[in-house]
Amino acid sequence: MFTLEEVKKAVGGKLVSKTDSIVFATAINVSGVSTDTRTINEGELFIALQGENFDGNKFLAKAIELGACAVVTNDEEAVPDGAIAIIVDDTIKALGLLANHYRFKLGCKVIAITGSVGKTSTRTMITEVLKTALKVHSTVANNNNEIGMSKTILSAPEDSEVIIVEMGMRGEGQISYLTKIARPDIAIITNVGYSHIGILGSKEAILKAKMEICEGLTDGGIIAVNADDRRLFDHCVKELPINNFIAGIMAGSEDDLPCPLVISATDVKETDSGMSFHAVLRRMDERSEFQVPLNVGMYGQSCIRNALFAIFCAYITGITSSSEIQKKIAEVISNRSAMDGRGAITETKKYMIMNDAYNASPESMENAFLNFSKKARGHRKVLALGGMLELGDFASGLHELTGKDCASYDFDRVFVTGENADDFIRGAHMINMKLEIVKCKDTEDVSRRLEDYVRDGDAILFKASHSFGFEKVAKSFIEKGNA
């Protein structure tokens, strides 16, 4: 990957040698980068990260013992005898600087995705679509912070043609930091919702924080945004740097958007398994249609938009000109199931289970209710719901709003827990007093009461913020359903 001299220059560090021999940093080759001695390989560079609950400096000697070619640390005194080290002020910052250096060394395209909800689903869809014709390296799991994103870039194979990264945030300035590391050629904002409103205080502040992704765009880079949200689109048009371009992605009806590129859905229809539609591209005054009709296995505009973002990336990377590739792309979009924890449907011997318990916000709750109501047709519909976190002073009102939304469907019984369960129940009963709702003490109580209630043939939705642990409950009911 690098010489050690290259690393030193990239991170702005000082070379220190505690060996007896003369060291020429230009002669030391770094085969990879590691931050964990449990998985380190011989010849890799070990970067000693520090956090509230960990201190990589305690593992410097172990890294050298396991074959690390050198270490990066902020503590020169901690460098063990026989080791070569690069001393920096901040090892997390050094990790980012090295990732930035590698990003440009590879010379591939970088796509960055952010948004209040749907980042992972969109990123996965784009990854699978581009893999039909390109060598793609993508974020794994939820590695979307300053450590995880940097490690994603640094783990890219040298023959990668596209790197796709996800950018999460919890406050102002975090996406700004991430985008200046990744320097994307293509940036995507899926939506602006209520996630983290308890920290940022308003949707306007959330919108501005998401727009930070533009700060790292390469010259001539393009940002694609959810143009069904005209507030987001109009803000992006106003704030986008003059040397960048904007694309509007629309799952609703095509509109005359003031931007050079629009991809929209037409002929949208509900099917037994999801939605069918056509993708239409308008570039300046030219209009063309994706030749192959498209299908997605979920309901609602958000799942169509995920597919359109993938079509957009395929178009920008130049792979849609072949009708053969278009057919492969349509097949990928059609066959791709929801990921476990984000709407996956499991048909057990006894129950149909939708596991959407990875996280929760008002928007993702709304999507889950819609999809569950349609996917569970013909079943008794049972909901296991936890709270939505990080909503701050807005929590009460937003749980009430979510209760109202839930009550607009024909669900048979709802088991709910969390600090704002009463708010949810109040909202639901404003719409439908007959909806059966059981308030539970905690997640364990939900599981126990649910087990007493459900019977063969039922459909169950699990939905809550991650810390409620509903994913484990969903998996236990899958096991019970197959017993």
Short mmCIF file of C-alpha atoms in Angstrom, two decimals:
data_model
loop_
_atom_site.label_atom_id
_atom_site.label_comp_id
_atom_site.label_asym_id
_atom_site.label_seq_id
_atom_site.Cartn_x
_atom_site.Cartn_y
_atom_site.Cartn_z
CA MET A 1 0.00 0.00 0.00
CA PHE A 2 2.63 2.54 1.10
CA THR A 3 6.19 3.03 2.16
CA LEU A 4 6.60 4.17 5.74
CA GLU A 5 8.00 7.48 4.45
CA GLU A 6 4.78 7.92 2.51
CA VAL A 7 2.76 7.34 5.68
CA LYS A 8 4.88 9.81 7.63
CA LYS A 9 4.27 12.55 5.06
CA ALA A 10 0.56 11.77 4.76
CA VAL A 11 -0.10 12.03 8.51
CA GLY A 12 2.44 14.77 9.24
CA GLY A 13 4.21 12.70 11.86
CA LYS A 14 7.71 12.25 13.24
CA LEU A 15 9.66 9.04 12.65
CA VAL A 16 11.12 7.40 15.76
CA SER A 17 13.24 4.26 15.75
CA LYS A 18 13.97 2.13 18.80
CA THR A 19 15.99 -0.41 16.85
CA ASP A 20 19.76 -0.89 16.80
CA SER A 21 20.03 -0.69 13.03
CA ILE A 22 19.80 2.36 10.78
CA VAL A 23 16.27 2.64 9.45
CA PHE A 24 15.46 3.94 5.98
CA ALA A 25 11.72 4.62 6.04
CA THR A 26 11.55 4.58 2.26
CA ALA A 27 12.60 0.94 2.32
CA ILE A 28 9.86 -0.22 4.72
CA ASN A 29 6.75 -1.37 2.90
CA VAL A 30 3.34 -1.22 4.57
CA SER A 31 1.08 -4.01 3.35
CA GLY A 32 -2.05 -2.88 5.22
CA VAL A 33 -3.41 -0.85 8.11
CA SER A 34 -4.79 -2.25 11.36
CA THR A 35 -6.26 -0.80 14.54
CA ASP A 36 -6.88 -4.15 16.26
CA THR A 37 -4.20 -6.65 17.30
CA ARG A 38 -6.81 -9.43 17.24
CA THR A 39 -6.95 -9.24 13.46
CA ILE A 40 -3.57 -7.73 12.53
CA ASN A 41 -1.47 -9.38 9.83
CA GLU A 42 2.29 -9.43 9.45
CA GLY A 43 3.65 -6.40 7.60
CA GLU A 44 0.74 -4.13 8.51
CA LEU A 45 0.90 -0.72 10.16
CA PHE A 46 -0.73 -0.58 13.60
CA ILE A 47 -2.48 2.69 14.49
CA ALA A 48 -3.08 3.03 18.22
CA LEU A 49 -6.49 4.69 18.54
CA GLN A 50 -7.75 6.23 21.76
CA GLY A 51 -11.33 6.56 22.97
CA GLU A 52 -13.38 6.72 26.14
CA ASN A 53 -13.23 2.97 26.63
CA PHE A 54 -10.04 1.92 24.85
CA ASP A 55 -6.37 2.87 24.51
CA GLY A 56 -4.45 1.39 21.61
CA ASN A 57 -1.14 2.40 23.18
CA LYS A 58 -1.53 -0.55 25.55
CA PHE A 59 -1.19 -2.90 22.55
CA LEU A 60 1.88 -1.44 20.82
CA ALA A 61 4.19 -4.22 22.02
CA LYS A 62 1.62 -6.87 21.07
CA ALA A 63 1.34 -5.40 17.57
CA ILE A 64 5.12 -5.56 17.06
CA GLU A 65 5.19 -9.10 18.45
CA LEU A 66 2.54 -10.12 15.89
CA GLY A 67 4.56 -8.72 12.99
CA ALA A 68 3.50 -5.10 12.58
CA CYS A 69 6.07 -3.29 10.44
CA ALA A 70 5.62 -0.08 12.47
CA VAL A 71 3.17 1.70 14.78
CA VAL A 72 1.49 5.09 14.84
CA THR A 73 1.03 6.55 18.30
CA ASN A 74 0.61 9.83 20.15
CA ASP A 75 2.89 8.71 22.99
CA GLU A 76 6.59 8.43 22.15
CA GLU A 77 7.40 6.99 25.57
CA ALA A 78 5.02 4.09 24.92
CA VAL A 79 6.96 2.90 21.84
CA PRO A 80 8.45 -0.51 22.74
CA ASP A 81 12.09 -1.45 22.20
CA GLY A 82 12.78 -2.82 18.74
CA ALA A 83 9.89 -0.88 17.20
CA ILE A 84 9.69 1.82 14.54
CA ALA A 85 7.02 4.42 15.15
CA ILE A 86 5.44 7.53 13.71
CA ILE A 87 4.50 10.03 16.40
CA VAL A 88 1.41 12.19 15.85
CA ASP A 89 -0.77 14.43 18.02
CA ASP A 90 -4.02 12.59 17.28
CA THR A 91 -4.13 9.01 15.98
CA ILE A 92 -7.78 9.16 14.85
CA LYS A 93 -6.96 12.24 12.78
CA ALA A 94 -3.90 10.40 11.42
CA LEU A 95 -6.14 7.50 10.37
CA GLY A 96 -8.31 9.94 8.42
CA LEU A 97 -5.35 11.66 6.77
CA LEU A 98 -3.95 8.31 5.65
CA ALA A 99 -7.37 7.29 4.30
CA ASN A 100 -7.54 10.56 2.35
CA HIS A 101 -4.06 9.90 0.90
CA TYR A 102 -5.04 6.35 -0.14
CA ARG A 103 -8.31 7.55 -1.65
CA PHE A 104 -6.40 9.69 -4.16
CA LYS A 105 -3.63 7.13 -4.64
CA LEU A 106 -6.21 4.61 -5.86
CA GLY A 107 -7.65 7.05 -8.37
CA CYS A 108 -11.10 5.47 -8.28
CA LYS A 109 -14.50 7.15 -8.00
CA VAL A 110 -15.89 7.71 -4.51
CA ILE A 111 -19.61 7.81 -3.73
CA ALA A 112 -20.73 9.12 -0.32
CA ILE A 113 -24.22 8.70 1.12
CA THR A 114 -25.91 10.45 4.03
CA GLY A 115 -29.48 11.04 5.19
CA SER A 116 -31.71 10.79 8.23
CA VAL A 117 -33.01 7.34 7.26
CA GLY A 118 -32.28 4.88 4.47
CA LYS A 119 -28.50 5.36 4.20
CA THR A 120 -27.66 1.70 4.51
CA SER A 121 -30.48 0.47 2.27
CA THR A 122 -29.52 3.00 -0.43
CA ARG A 123 -25.81 2.24 -0.11
CA THR A 124 -26.42 -1.48 -0.41
CA MET A 125 -28.68 -1.04 -3.44
CA ILE A 126 -26.09 1.16 -5.19
CA THR A 127 -23.31 -1.31 -4.35
CA GLU A 128 -25.16 -4.29 -5.80
CA VAL A 129 -26.17 -2.39 -8.94
CA LEU A 130 -22.64 -1.13 -9.68
CA LYS A 131 -21.19 -4.59 -9.07
CA THR A 132 -22.94 -5.72 -12.26
CA ALA A 133 -20.12 -4.06 -14.23
CA LEU A 134 -17.52 -2.58 -11.86
CA LYS A 135 -15.17 -3.58 -9.03
CA VAL A 136 -16.83 -2.01 -6.00
CA HIS A 137 -15.69 -1.65 -2.39
CA SER A 138 -18.30 -0.57 0.12
CA THR A 139 -18.92 0.21 3.79
CA VAL A 140 -19.52 -2.93 5.84
CA ALA A 141 -22.16 -3.03 8.59
CA ASN A 142 -22.50 0.37 10.28
CA ASN A 143 -18.93 1.67 9.84
CA ASN A 144 -19.97 5.24 9.05
CA ASN A 145 -18.09 7.38 11.59
CA GLU A 146 -14.61 8.91 11.52
CA ILE A 147 -12.99 5.57 12.39
CA GLY A 148 -15.21 3.19 10.44
CA MET A 149 -15.31 5.24 7.24
CA SER A 150 -11.54 5.71 7.22
CA LYS A 151 -11.00 2.00 7.74
CA THR A 152 -13.43 1.27 4.89
CA ILE A 153 -11.32 3.36 2.50
CA LEU A 154 -8.04 1.88 3.73
CA SER A 155 -9.34 -1.67 3.25
CA ALA A 156 -10.21 -1.10 -0.43
CA PRO A 157 -8.37 -3.44 -2.83
CA GLU A 158 -5.95 -1.68 -5.16
CA ASP A 159 -8.02 -2.63 -8.21
CA SER A 160 -11.19 -0.98 -6.88
CA GLU A 161 -13.00 1.15 -9.45
CA VAL A 162 -15.57 2.59 -7.04
CA ILE A 163 -15.58 3.08 -3.27
CA ILE A 164 -18.96 3.63 -1.62
CA VAL A 165 -19.03 5.08 1.89
CA GLU A 166 -21.81 5.87 4.29
CA MET A 167 -21.63 9.01 6.45
CA GLY A 168 -23.46 9.04 9.76
CA MET A 169 -23.69 11.96 12.14
CA ARG A 170 -24.73 12.87 15.62
CA GLY A 171 -24.00 16.59 15.52
CA GLU A 172 -22.86 19.60 13.58
CA GLY A 173 -19.48 19.38 11.83
CA GLN A 174 -19.22 15.59 11.75
CA ILE A 175 -20.20 15.10 8.10
CA SER A 176 -17.92 18.03 7.23
CA TYR A 177 -15.02 16.10 8.77
CA LEU A 178 -15.93 12.85 6.99
CA THR A 179 -16.44 14.35 3.55
CA LYS A 180 -13.04 16.07 3.65
CA ILE A 181 -11.48 12.65 4.19
CA ALA A 182 -13.44 10.81 1.49
CA ARG A 183 -13.57 13.71 -1.04
CA PRO A 184 -16.50 12.16 -2.96
CA ASP A 185 -17.05 12.54 -6.68
CA ILE A 186 -20.73 11.76 -6.10
CA ALA A 187 -22.62 12.73 -2.94
CA ILE A 188 -26.13 11.59 -2.08
CA ILE A 189 -28.61 12.92 0.48
CA THR A 190 -31.47 10.43 0.84
CA ASN A 191 -33.71 12.65 3.02
CA VAL A 192 -33.87 15.01 5.98
CA GLY A 193 -36.01 13.73 8.85
CA TYR A 194 -36.27 13.87 12.62
CA SER A 195 -33.32 11.60 13.52
CA HIS A 196 -31.02 13.39 15.99
CA ILE A 197 -33.38 16.36 16.31
CA GLY A 198 -32.88 16.10 20.07
CA ILE A 199 -29.22 17.00 19.52
CA LEU A 200 -29.50 19.51 16.68
CA GLY A 201 -32.76 21.15 17.74
CA SER A 202 -34.58 21.60 14.41
CA LYS A 203 -35.03 20.09 10.95
CA GLU A 204 -33.38 23.21 9.55
CA ALA A 205 -30.25 22.44 11.57
CA ILE A 206 -30.37 18.80 10.45
CA LEU A 207 -30.65 19.92 6.82
CA LYS A 208 -27.60 22.19 7.19
CA ALA A 209 -25.64 19.38 8.84
CA LYS A 210 -26.46 16.98 6.01
CA MET A 211 -25.46 19.61 3.44
CA GLU A 212 -21.94 19.57 4.89
CA ILE A 213 -21.33 16.61 2.57
CA CYS A 214 -20.90 19.14 -0.28
CA GLU A 215 -17.82 20.64 1.41
CA GLY A 216 -15.68 17.70 0.32
CA LEU A 217 -16.98 17.27 -3.23
CA THR A 218 -14.23 17.13 -5.82
CA ASP A 219 -14.19 19.83 -8.51
CA GLY A 220 -16.89 18.93 -10.99
CA GLY A 221 -18.45 16.56 -8.45
CA ILE A 222 -22.19 16.02 -8.41
CA ILE A 223 -24.72 15.77 -5.61
CA ALA A 224 -27.96 13.84 -5.97
CA VAL A 225 -30.76 14.71 -3.57
CA ASN A 226 -34.29 13.60 -2.82
CA ALA A 227 -36.16 16.17 -4.91
CA ASP A 228 -39.54 15.01 -3.60
CA ASP A 229 -38.48 17.07 -0.58
CA ARG A 230 -38.51 20.48 -2.24
CA ARG A 231 -37.16 22.16 0.88
CA LEU A 232 -34.04 20.01 0.68
CA PHE A 233 -33.72 20.42 -3.07
CA ASP A 234 -34.17 24.21 -3.01
CA HIS A 235 -31.65 24.58 -0.18
CA CYS A 236 -29.15 22.47 -2.10
CA VAL A 237 -29.57 24.59 -5.24
CA LYS A 238 -28.98 27.72 -3.17
CA GLU A 239 -25.96 26.46 -1.24
CA LEU A 240 -24.15 24.22 -3.75
CA PRO A 241 -20.65 25.47 -4.69
CA ILE A 242 -20.45 26.91 -8.20
CA ASN A 243 -18.02 24.24 -9.46
CA ASN A 244 -20.39 21.37 -8.62
CA PHE A 245 -23.61 20.05 -10.13
CA ILE A 246 -26.95 18.83 -8.79
CA ALA A 247 -29.24 15.96 -9.77
CA GLY A 248 -32.82 15.63 -8.61
CA ILE A 249 -34.13 12.15 -7.76
CA MET A 250 -37.94 11.91 -7.75
CA ALA A 251 -40.15 8.97 -6.85
CA GLY A 252 -43.22 11.15 -7.31
CA SER A 253 -44.39 12.67 -10.59
CA GLU A 254 -41.73 14.25 -12.78
CA ASP A 255 -41.38 17.99 -12.27
CA ASP A 256 -39.60 20.76 -14.12
CA LEU A 257 -36.71 20.99 -11.69
CA PRO A 258 -34.10 23.74 -12.18
CA CYS A 259 -31.13 21.38 -12.47
CA PRO A 260 -29.22 19.74 -15.31
CA LEU A 261 -30.13 16.14 -14.44
CA VAL A 262 -33.39 14.61 -13.18
CA ILE A 263 -34.17 10.93 -12.70
CA SER A 264 -37.80 10.19 -11.91
CA ALA A 265 -40.25 7.29 -11.70
CA THR A 266 -43.22 6.98 -14.03
CA ASP A 267 -46.02 4.41 -14.46
CA VAL A 268 -45.79 3.56 -10.75
CA LYS A 269 -48.06 0.64 -9.79
CA GLU A 270 -48.52 -1.55 -6.74
CA THR A 271 -48.03 -5.27 -7.24
CA ASP A 272 -48.61 -8.25 -4.94
CA SER A 273 -44.96 -8.13 -3.88
CA GLY A 274 -44.04 -4.43 -4.08
CA MET A 275 -43.96 -1.69 -6.72
CA SER A 276 -43.34 -1.59 -10.46
CA PHE A 277 -42.25 1.51 -12.38
CA HIS A 278 -40.11 2.93 -15.18
CA ALA A 279 -37.10 5.20 -14.70
CA VAL A 280 -36.92 8.33 -16.86
CA LEU A 281 -33.79 10.45 -17.20
CA ARG A 282 -33.88 14.08 -18.29
CA ARG A 283 -30.53 15.70 -19.02
CA MET A 284 -30.88 19.32 -20.06
CA ASP A 285 -33.49 19.17 -22.86
CA GLU A 286 -32.97 15.48 -23.63
CA ARG A 287 -35.28 12.82 -22.21
CA SER A 288 -34.60 9.10 -22.24
CA GLU A 289 -36.09 6.08 -20.53
CA PHE A 290 -34.30 3.21 -18.82
CA GLN A 291 -35.20 0.47 -21.30
CA VAL A 292 -36.08 -2.22 -18.77
CA PRO A 293 -39.12 -1.94 -16.43
CA LEU A 294 -38.19 -2.01 -12.74
CA ASN A 295 -39.65 -3.73 -9.68
CA VAL A 296 -38.88 -3.35 -5.98
CA GLY A 297 -39.95 -5.76 -3.26
CA MET A 298 -41.24 -3.13 -0.83
CA TYR A 299 -43.91 -0.42 -0.82
CA GLY A 300 -43.77 3.36 -0.66
CA GLN A 301 -41.79 6.13 -2.34
CA SER A 302 -38.63 5.58 -0.32
CA CYS A 303 -37.93 2.14 -1.81
CA ILE A 304 -38.46 3.51 -5.33
CA ARG A 305 -36.06 6.37 -4.58
CA ASN A 306 -33.42 3.90 -3.37
CA ALA A 307 -33.60 2.21 -6.76
CA LEU A 308 -33.48 5.57 -8.60
CA PHE A 309 -30.36 6.61 -6.66
CA ALA A 310 -28.77 3.34 -7.83
CA ILE A 311 -29.85 3.99 -11.44
CA PHE A 312 -28.36 7.50 -11.15
CA CYS A 313 -24.99 6.12 -9.98
CA ALA A 314 -25.02 3.53 -12.75
CA TYR A 315 -25.67 6.28 -15.29
CA ILE A 316 -22.93 8.58 -13.93
CA THR A 317 -20.38 5.75 -13.89
CA GLY A 318 -21.25 4.97 -17.52
CA ILE A 319 -22.54 1.42 -17.24
CA THR A 320 -26.16 1.89 -18.41
CA SER A 321 -25.44 2.16 -22.14
CA SER A 322 -25.52 -1.63 -22.54
CA SER A 323 -28.98 -3.24 -22.69
CA GLU A 324 -27.45 -6.39 -21.19
CA ILE A 325 -26.24 -4.45 -18.14
CA GLN A 326 -29.62 -2.72 -17.86
CA LYS A 327 -31.27 -6.13 -17.57
CA LYS A 328 -28.78 -7.17 -14.88
CA ILE A 329 -29.43 -3.95 -12.99
CA ALA A 330 -33.20 -4.49 -13.14
CA GLU A 331 -32.72 -8.05 -11.87
CA VAL A 332 -30.57 -6.88 -8.95
CA ILE A 333 -33.12 -4.23 -7.96
CA SER A 334 -35.97 -6.74 -8.21
CA ASN A 335 -34.28 -9.56 -6.32
CA ARG A 336 -32.63 -7.58 -3.58
CA SER A 337 -34.50 -8.32 -0.34
CA ALA A 338 -34.62 -6.01 2.63
CA MET A 339 -31.63 -6.55 4.89
CA ASP A 340 -32.06 -8.29 8.22
CA GLY A 341 -33.10 -5.72 10.82
CA ARG A 342 -34.27 -3.26 8.16
CA GLY A 343 -37.50 -4.82 6.99
CA ALA A 344 -36.50 -8.41 6.25
CA ILE A 345 -39.43 -10.80 5.90
CA THR A 346 -39.01 -14.32 7.28
CA GLU A 347 -41.70 -16.92 6.69
CA THR A 348 -41.40 -19.47 9.49
CA LYS A 349 -43.53 -22.59 9.90
CA LYS A 350 -45.82 -20.71 12.29
CA TYR A 351 -45.43 -16.95 11.74
CA MET A 352 -44.54 -14.33 9.18
CA ILE A 353 -41.97 -12.02 10.81
CA MET A 354 -40.80 -8.59 9.66
CA ASN A 355 -37.58 -7.62 11.46
CA ASP A 356 -37.20 -3.83 11.17
CA ALA A 357 -35.60 -3.44 14.59
CA TYR A 358 -32.19 -2.08 13.64
CA ASN A 359 -33.28 1.48 14.45
CA ALA A 360 -36.33 3.73 14.53
CA SER A 361 -37.42 7.26 13.69
CA PRO A 362 -40.85 8.71 12.81
CA GLU A 363 -40.09 8.31 9.11
CA SER A 364 -38.87 4.71 9.36
CA MET A 365 -41.84 3.82 11.60
CA GLU A 366 -44.18 5.17 8.92
CA ASN A 367 -42.42 3.11 6.23
CA ALA A 368 -42.55 -0.01 8.42
CA PHE A 369 -46.30 0.36 9.07
CA LEU A 370 -46.99 0.77 5.36
CA ASN A 371 -44.91 -2.21 4.26
CA PHE A 372 -46.08 -4.47 7.06
CA SER A 373 -49.76 -3.73 6.40
CA LYS A 374 -49.35 -4.78 2.77
CA LYS A 375 -46.92 -7.67 3.24
CA ALA A 376 -49.08 -9.17 6.03
CA ARG A 377 -52.32 -9.21 4.07
CA GLY A 378 -54.32 -12.31 4.99
CA HIS A 379 -52.65 -12.62 8.42
CA ARG A 380 -53.57 -11.36 11.87
CA LYS A 381 -51.24 -8.35 12.20
CA VAL A 382 -49.35 -7.96 15.48
CA LEU A 383 -46.87 -5.17 16.29
CA ALA A 384 -44.05 -5.17 18.84
CA LEU A 385 -42.85 -1.58 19.15
CA GLY A 386 -40.20 0.17 21.23
CA GLY A 387 -39.38 3.84 21.52
CA MET A 388 -37.57 6.21 19.18
CA LEU A 389 -34.51 7.76 20.82
CA GLU A 390 -32.52 11.00 20.39
CA LEU A 391 -35.63 13.11 19.82
CA GLY A 392 -35.07 15.34 22.86
CA ASP A 393 -37.87 17.80 23.62
CA PHE A 394 -39.69 16.61 20.49
CA ALA A 395 -40.05 13.03 21.76
CA SER A 396 -43.54 13.34 23.21
CA GLY A 397 -45.09 14.98 20.15
CA LEU A 398 -43.36 12.71 17.66
CA HIS A 399 -44.38 9.53 19.51
CA GLU A 400 -47.94 10.83 19.54
CA LEU A 401 -47.72 11.49 15.79
CA THR A 402 -46.38 7.97 15.23
CA GLY A 403 -49.26 6.56 17.26
CA LYS A 404 -51.73 8.39 15.02
CA ASP A 405 -50.01 6.97 11.94
CA CYS A 406 -50.09 3.44 13.38
CA ALA A 407 -53.81 3.68 14.14
CA SER A 408 -54.63 4.52 10.53
CA TYR A 409 -53.90 0.88 9.57
CA ASP A 410 -55.92 -2.24 10.34
CA PHE A 411 -53.55 -3.75 12.89
CA ASP A 412 -54.97 -6.29 15.34
CA ARG A 413 -52.88 -5.67 18.44
CA VAL A 414 -49.88 -3.51 19.38
CA PHE A 415 -47.41 -4.27 22.18
CA VAL A 416 -45.47 -1.11 23.04
CA THR A 417 -42.77 -0.14 25.52
CA GLY A 418 -40.47 2.79 26.24
CA GLU A 419 -40.58 6.10 28.09
CA ASN A 420 -42.96 7.58 25.53
CA ALA A 421 -45.37 4.64 25.33
CA ASP A 422 -48.17 6.75 26.82
CA ASP A 423 -47.64 9.41 24.15
CA PHE A 424 -47.86 6.75 21.43
CA ILE A 425 -51.04 5.31 22.94
CA ARG A 426 -52.65 8.74 23.29
CA GLY A 427 -51.97 9.53 19.63
CA ALA A 428 -53.25 6.14 18.44
CA HIS A 429 -56.49 6.41 20.40
CA MET A 430 -57.13 9.87 18.98
CA ILE A 431 -57.57 8.10 15.63
CA ASN A 432 -58.92 4.68 16.62
CA MET A 433 -60.14 3.98 20.15
CA LYS A 434 -60.76 0.35 19.23
CA LEU A 435 -57.10 -0.42 18.42
CA GLU A 436 -55.89 -2.95 21.00
CA ILE A 437 -52.68 -1.64 22.60
CA VAL A 438 -50.80 -3.35 25.42
CA LYS A 439 -48.33 -1.19 27.36
CA CYS A 440 -45.33 -3.27 28.46
CA LYS A 441 -42.78 -2.64 31.17
CA ASP A 442 -39.70 -3.38 29.05
CA THR A 443 -38.41 -5.46 26.12
CA GLU A 444 -38.56 -8.67 28.14
CA ASP A 445 -42.18 -7.96 29.03
CA VAL A 446 -42.96 -7.38 25.33
CA SER A 447 -41.46 -10.76 24.48
CA ARG A 448 -43.35 -12.55 27.24
CA ARG A 449 -46.75 -11.00 26.47
CA LEU A 450 -46.24 -11.47 22.75
CA GLU A 451 -45.50 -15.17 23.21
CA ASP A 452 -48.73 -15.58 25.19
CA TYR A 453 -50.77 -13.84 22.49
CA VAL A 454 -49.53 -14.94 19.06
CA ARG A 455 -50.82 -18.03 17.32
CA ASP A 456 -50.01 -19.94 14.17
CA GLY A 457 -50.61 -17.90 11.02
CA ASP A 458 -49.91 -14.50 12.64
CA ALA A 459 -47.66 -11.81 11.18
CA ILE A 460 -45.42 -9.90 13.61
CA LEU A 461 -43.56 -6.61 13.09
CA PHE A 462 -40.59 -5.80 15.35
CA LYS A 463 -39.63 -2.11 15.31
CA ALA A 464 -37.66 0.00 17.82
CA SER A 465 -34.50 2.00 18.32
CA HIS A 466 -31.44 -0.25 18.45
CA SER A 467 -30.82 -0.05 22.21
CA PHE A 468 -34.16 -1.74 22.96
CA GLY A 469 -32.69 -5.02 21.73
CA PHE A 470 -35.70 -5.99 19.62
CA GLU A 471 -33.45 -7.69 17.05
CA LYS A 472 -32.79 -10.46 19.57
CA VAL A 473 -36.50 -10.83 20.26
CA ALA A 474 -37.23 -11.04 16.53
CA LYS A 475 -34.61 -13.74 16.09
CA SER A 476 -35.98 -15.70 19.04
CA PHE A 477 -39.47 -15.66 17.49
CA ILE A 478 -38.02 -16.83 14.18
CA GLU A 479 -36.53 -19.79 16.06
CA LYS A 480 -39.83 -20.43 17.86
CA GLY A 481 -41.70 -20.16 14.59
CA ASN A 482 -39.55 -22.88 13.06
CA ALA A 483 -39.54 -25.14 16.13
#
